[in-house]
Amino acid sequence: MTKFSKPSAGIDQKSQEATNPHSPVVDFGVDKPLHLDSGVSLSPFRIAYQSYGELNADKSNAILICHALTGDQHVANVHPVTGKNGWWETLVGPGKPIDTDRFFVLCSNVLGGCLGSTGPASINPETGKPWALDLSIITIADMVRAQAMLIDHFGIKQLFAVVGGSMGGMQVLEWASSHSDRVFAAVAIATGARHSSQNIAFHEVGRQAVMADPEWKEGRYLEEGTVPRKGLSVARMAAHITYLSETALHRKFGRNLQDRQNVTFGFDADFQIESYLRHQGMSFVDRFDPNSYLYMTRAMDYFDLAAEHQGRLADAFAGSRTRFCIVSFTSDWLFPTSESRTVAHALNAAGASVSFVEIETDRGHDAFLLDEPEMFSAINGFIRSAARARGLLQP
Amino acid sequence: MTKFSKPSAGIDQKSQEATNPHSPVVDFGVDKPLHLDSGVSLSPFRIAYQSYGELNADKSNAILICHALTGDQHVANVHPVTGKNGWWETLVGPGKPIDTDRFFVLCSNVLGGCLGSTGPASINPETGKPWALDLSIITIADMVRAQAMLIDHFGIKQLFAVVGGSMGGMQVLEWASSHSDRVFAAVAIATGARHSSQNIAFHEVGRQAVMADPEWKEGRYLEEGTVPRKGLSVARMAAHITYLSETALHRKFGRNLQDRQNVTFGFDADFQIESYLRHQGMSFVDRFDPNSYLYMTRAMDYFDLAAEHQGRLADAFAGSRTRFCIVSFTSDWLFPTSESRTVAHALNAAGASVSFVEIETDRGHDAFLLDEPEMFSAINGFIRSAARARGLLQP
């Protein structure tokens, strides 16, 4: 492992700001290249992570959390940029379903991300400039390979569990498929074994919105000192609608006006839903790198576990001894229950151990990030049962 | 009625190109102002229209077609800009369910539109420049008021029928509510009595995409000689997804690649759905005015028929003697069947005559524009029955 030397130009400064992890990092040097699906060998590269709890003596109590598209490694601590609570503090912490008094919980910023791990905002050591679109496309399998190298770094042979929702759930399925022996238990929430046509379509709208912004500068905005703020904001607005359900939107906003009395007969945000979405768009820009958004969406689009096995999803899990917990939400239209059911059927066909829970909620895809007692209870039960089987809890 | 004099500047030239109707027009002069919901009196203004068939002696055989958001008056003739067939040639023509051998069929470009009727691309006679955002916000009720003035121009006291889908269906409901005596029969397809929170959200994304484009120039692009092409294209892409169903997208495109073999590990359109959407976006720009898109979406957002009657939708149709046909499609998630059912229930509560048909199809909202035999059959039956009741067909 070698730390790569960093050029000291102003560009580097900006790039470092853009990718500042506020987290520990592991640098993988030129002796540890990462062989990407694109055929490119990436080296050096960096992975930033957060950890909670203590690794036990035989290193058998590690749980890897995989974050979603716009998430990061700050699962259960105050976010260093936004000042908000960790995104999964409801699930992860002392005495929580994923109990940090008992487990060593690890979450790394995905490869291609923008909070410390190597991504398009990082410096390309060959040019001294940010990678931008010169970075190879990253796949879900590439993210998982980088995570595997991280757990090697910790000397962890097998993860007790891998847990994630949405894009995080894709990583869970990839772990269980490609690194089956290293995963004792897997929890995949609100996800699927492939990205659907409609989901690719929404991602493409978001990418086109970013790329349409002249401030994007063909991806070289860090060097140019610009920010494709409006484009990324529009992308986030469109995506955000898909994270909610019609029912949730109707309950939360309906046709309520900002000014309770009257419409203004103009294009300002008359309706509360408009001002909410604008806020979601603008605040996202403050914490996310536009190119990273392109890479993350592309990684999800490319994910198709069955395709890697001649269209037979069951073959992706052949011989698996991993225990699976699959969770879906009734009102999730981004990853509807049918996608989870397809995964559960394939696992059954492969003879794997699987428990599948569909949770009744009207909160849409975002439910996996919210206070959903039924989800907590399902995960808690699954983790405790698996921990007993693994000898981490008394029977 | 007076024709307003046109300034002869270059701006006017561009504006005329932008709004060239390739259709007959009626100019309403300063003696015929249109009193808009915003409180503004609009005069002069122009309405462009197409007509098919012959008006009978007592002017009782007129059917008004109301077009949708991005539609226009070219219902049943080759489109002068795109060269494509009329958008409802499947439904309207000699021997068709709306039989132009029997009925006088009229369709006008809506107020605020961009194919000949006064809209934001038209010249503001006070400044000699395009209206742009200085034009008052137009509502669905305003569009209908302008249509009412058009049928006055033709000397038509009562329309035999008003027919439309989506935004056109909103106009149908508005006609039946505010001009009940002038509508013998009403056919409202794939629509609702209000725009939902989620629908407003998607519209807001589209507007923000247009307005984020620096070529939009605060709406003054016609004067500046620019076109907010990328912004409008992104808006159209996002909207287009909502017109289709997940099933239809999956059937038509799935995860099919452009190049059948491999992904390119890049941001070009790898998937067929991406290239399809990009084409939809770019071709829309050639035929639609960006500001008009803002006005049309706003008109739909503002539509809420119950709100105009203290929240009681049934009151919007109190005492109505119009016969209604309400049509919805099972896979339409923009205007789901529940919205049509709400309308049908309100009509029942108001004691109106209503037939309500939900059509099983996986083609989503766009089904109303497609070859849907069940829809044709329902409309044909309804129109024939109404025509007999009106004495236009032998019993």
Short mmCIF file of N, CA and C in Angstrom, two decimals, chain A residues 21-26 47-55 61-65 72-78 92-94 98-101 103-109 150-151 153-154 156:
data_model
loop_
_atom_site.label_atom_id
_atom_site.label_comp_id
_atom_site.label_asym_id
_atom_site.label_seq_id
_atom_site.Cartn_x
_atom_site.Cartn_y
_atom_site.Cartn_z
N PRO A 21 -13.39 13.76 3.00
CA PRO A 21 -14.18 12.70 3.62
C PRO A 21 -14.59 13.01 5.05
N HIS A 22 -13.82 13.85 5.77
CA HIS A 22 -14.02 13.98 7.22
C HIS A 22 -14.09 12.59 7.83
N SER A 23 -13.32 11.68 7.34
CA SER A 23 -13.37 10.27 7.72
C SER A 23 -11.97 9.69 7.58
N PRO A 24 -11.71 8.56 8.24
CA PRO A 24 -10.47 7.84 7.96
C PRO A 24 -10.47 7.38 6.50
N VAL A 25 -9.28 7.25 5.95
CA VAL A 25 -9.17 6.76 4.56
C VAL A 25 -8.15 5.63 4.50
N VAL A 26 -8.30 4.78 3.52
CA VAL A 26 -7.25 3.80 3.20
C VAL A 26 -6.83 4.06 1.77
N ILE A 47 -10.19 4.78 -0.40
CA ILE A 47 -11.53 4.50 0.14
C ILE A 47 -11.66 5.18 1.51
N ALA A 48 -12.70 5.97 1.67
CA ALA A 48 -12.99 6.62 2.96
C ALA A 48 -14.10 5.84 3.65
N TYR A 49 -14.03 5.75 4.95
CA TYR A 49 -15.02 4.94 5.67
C TYR A 49 -15.30 5.50 7.06
N GLN A 50 -16.39 5.06 7.62
CA GLN A 50 -16.69 5.28 9.04
C GLN A 50 -16.87 3.91 9.68
N SER A 51 -16.52 3.79 10.95
CA SER A 51 -16.80 2.54 11.65
C SER A 51 -17.37 2.85 13.02
N TYR A 52 -18.12 1.90 13.54
CA TYR A 52 -18.80 2.03 14.83
C TYR A 52 -18.67 0.70 15.55
N GLY A 53 -18.44 0.72 16.84
CA GLY A 53 -18.31 -0.53 17.62
C GLY A 53 -16.91 -1.10 17.46
N GLU A 54 -16.73 -2.29 18.05
CA GLU A 54 -15.40 -2.90 18.09
C GLU A 54 -15.39 -4.23 17.33
N LEU A 55 -14.33 -4.44 16.60
CA LEU A 55 -14.13 -5.72 15.94
C LEU A 55 -13.70 -6.73 17.00
N ASN A 61 -17.53 -10.40 13.75
CA ASN A 61 -18.74 -9.62 14.06
C ASN A 61 -18.89 -8.35 13.21
N ALA A 62 -18.33 -8.38 12.00
CA ALA A 62 -18.38 -7.16 11.17
C ALA A 62 -19.64 -7.11 10.31
N ILE A 63 -20.27 -5.96 10.31
CA ILE A 63 -21.42 -5.73 9.42
C ILE A 63 -21.05 -4.58 8.48
N LEU A 64 -21.15 -4.85 7.21
CA LEU A 64 -20.89 -3.80 6.22
C LEU A 64 -22.22 -3.19 5.80
N ILE A 65 -22.32 -1.87 5.92
CA ILE A 65 -23.50 -1.15 5.42
C ILE A 65 -23.13 -0.59 4.05
N ASP A 72 -23.78 8.31 1.85
CA ASP A 72 -22.34 8.27 2.08
C ASP A 72 -22.07 7.44 3.33
N GLN A 73 -20.84 7.50 3.80
CA GLN A 73 -20.41 6.63 4.91
C GLN A 73 -20.89 7.09 6.28
N HIS A 74 -21.50 8.27 6.35
CA HIS A 74 -21.88 8.81 7.66
C HIS A 74 -23.24 8.26 8.10
N VAL A 75 -23.24 6.98 8.42
CA VAL A 75 -24.44 6.22 8.73
C VAL A 75 -25.03 6.64 10.08
N ALA A 76 -24.14 6.78 11.07
CA ALA A 76 -24.63 6.91 12.45
C ALA A 76 -23.87 7.97 13.22
N ASN A 77 -23.38 8.97 12.49
CA ASN A 77 -22.78 10.13 13.18
C ASN A 77 -23.28 11.39 12.50
N VAL A 78 -23.16 12.51 13.18
CA VAL A 78 -23.60 13.78 12.60
C VAL A 78 -22.83 14.02 11.30
N VAL A 92 -28.97 1.86 13.15
CA VAL A 92 -27.60 1.52 13.55
C VAL A 92 -27.20 2.34 14.77
N GLY A 93 -26.78 1.66 15.84
CA GLY A 93 -26.32 2.38 17.05
C GLY A 93 -26.42 1.46 18.25
N PRO A 94 -26.01 1.93 19.40
CA PRO A 94 -26.08 1.10 20.60
C PRO A 94 -27.53 0.71 20.90
N ILE A 98 -29.28 -2.90 14.41
CA ILE A 98 -27.87 -3.19 14.11
C ILE A 98 -27.07 -2.56 15.25
N ASP A 99 -26.78 -3.41 16.23
CA ASP A 99 -26.35 -2.96 17.56
C ASP A 99 -24.82 -2.76 17.59
N THR A 100 -24.41 -1.52 17.70
CA THR A 100 -22.97 -1.23 17.68
C THR A 100 -22.29 -1.61 19.00
N ASP A 101 -23.08 -1.98 20.01
CA ASP A 101 -22.48 -2.56 21.23
C ASP A 101 -22.03 -4.00 20.99
N PHE A 103 -21.79 -5.35 17.42
CA PHE A 103 -21.18 -5.55 16.10
C PHE A 103 -20.20 -4.43 15.77
N PHE A 104 -19.25 -4.78 14.91
CA PHE A 104 -18.36 -3.79 14.33
C PHE A 104 -19.00 -3.37 13.00
N VAL A 105 -19.47 -2.15 12.94
CA VAL A 105 -20.22 -1.72 11.76
C VAL A 105 -19.34 -0.79 10.92
N LEU A 106 -19.27 -1.12 9.65
CA LEU A 106 -18.38 -0.41 8.74
C LEU A 106 -19.20 0.10 7.57
N CYS A 107 -18.94 1.32 7.15
CA CYS A 107 -19.56 1.82 5.91
C CYS A 107 -18.54 2.65 5.16
N SER A 108 -18.32 2.31 3.91
CA SER A 108 -17.36 3.08 3.13
C SER A 108 -18.08 3.87 2.05
N ASN A 109 -17.55 5.03 1.76
CA ASN A 109 -18.04 5.80 0.61
C ASN A 109 -17.74 4.98 -0.65
N LEU A 150 -11.14 -3.30 1.17
CA LEU A 150 -11.18 -2.60 2.46
C LEU A 150 -11.29 -3.61 3.61
N ILE A 151 -12.12 -4.63 3.45
CA ILE A 151 -12.24 -5.59 4.57
C ILE A 151 -10.99 -6.47 4.65
N HIS A 153 -8.10 -5.21 4.22
CA HIS A 153 -7.27 -4.28 5.00
C HIS A 153 -7.51 -4.45 6.51
N PHE A 154 -8.76 -4.72 6.86
CA PHE A 154 -9.10 -4.91 8.27
C PHE A 154 -8.84 -6.36 8.71
N ILE A 156 -10.55 -8.92 7.81
CA ILE A 156 -11.84 -9.62 7.98
C ILE A 156 -12.01 -10.63 6.85
#
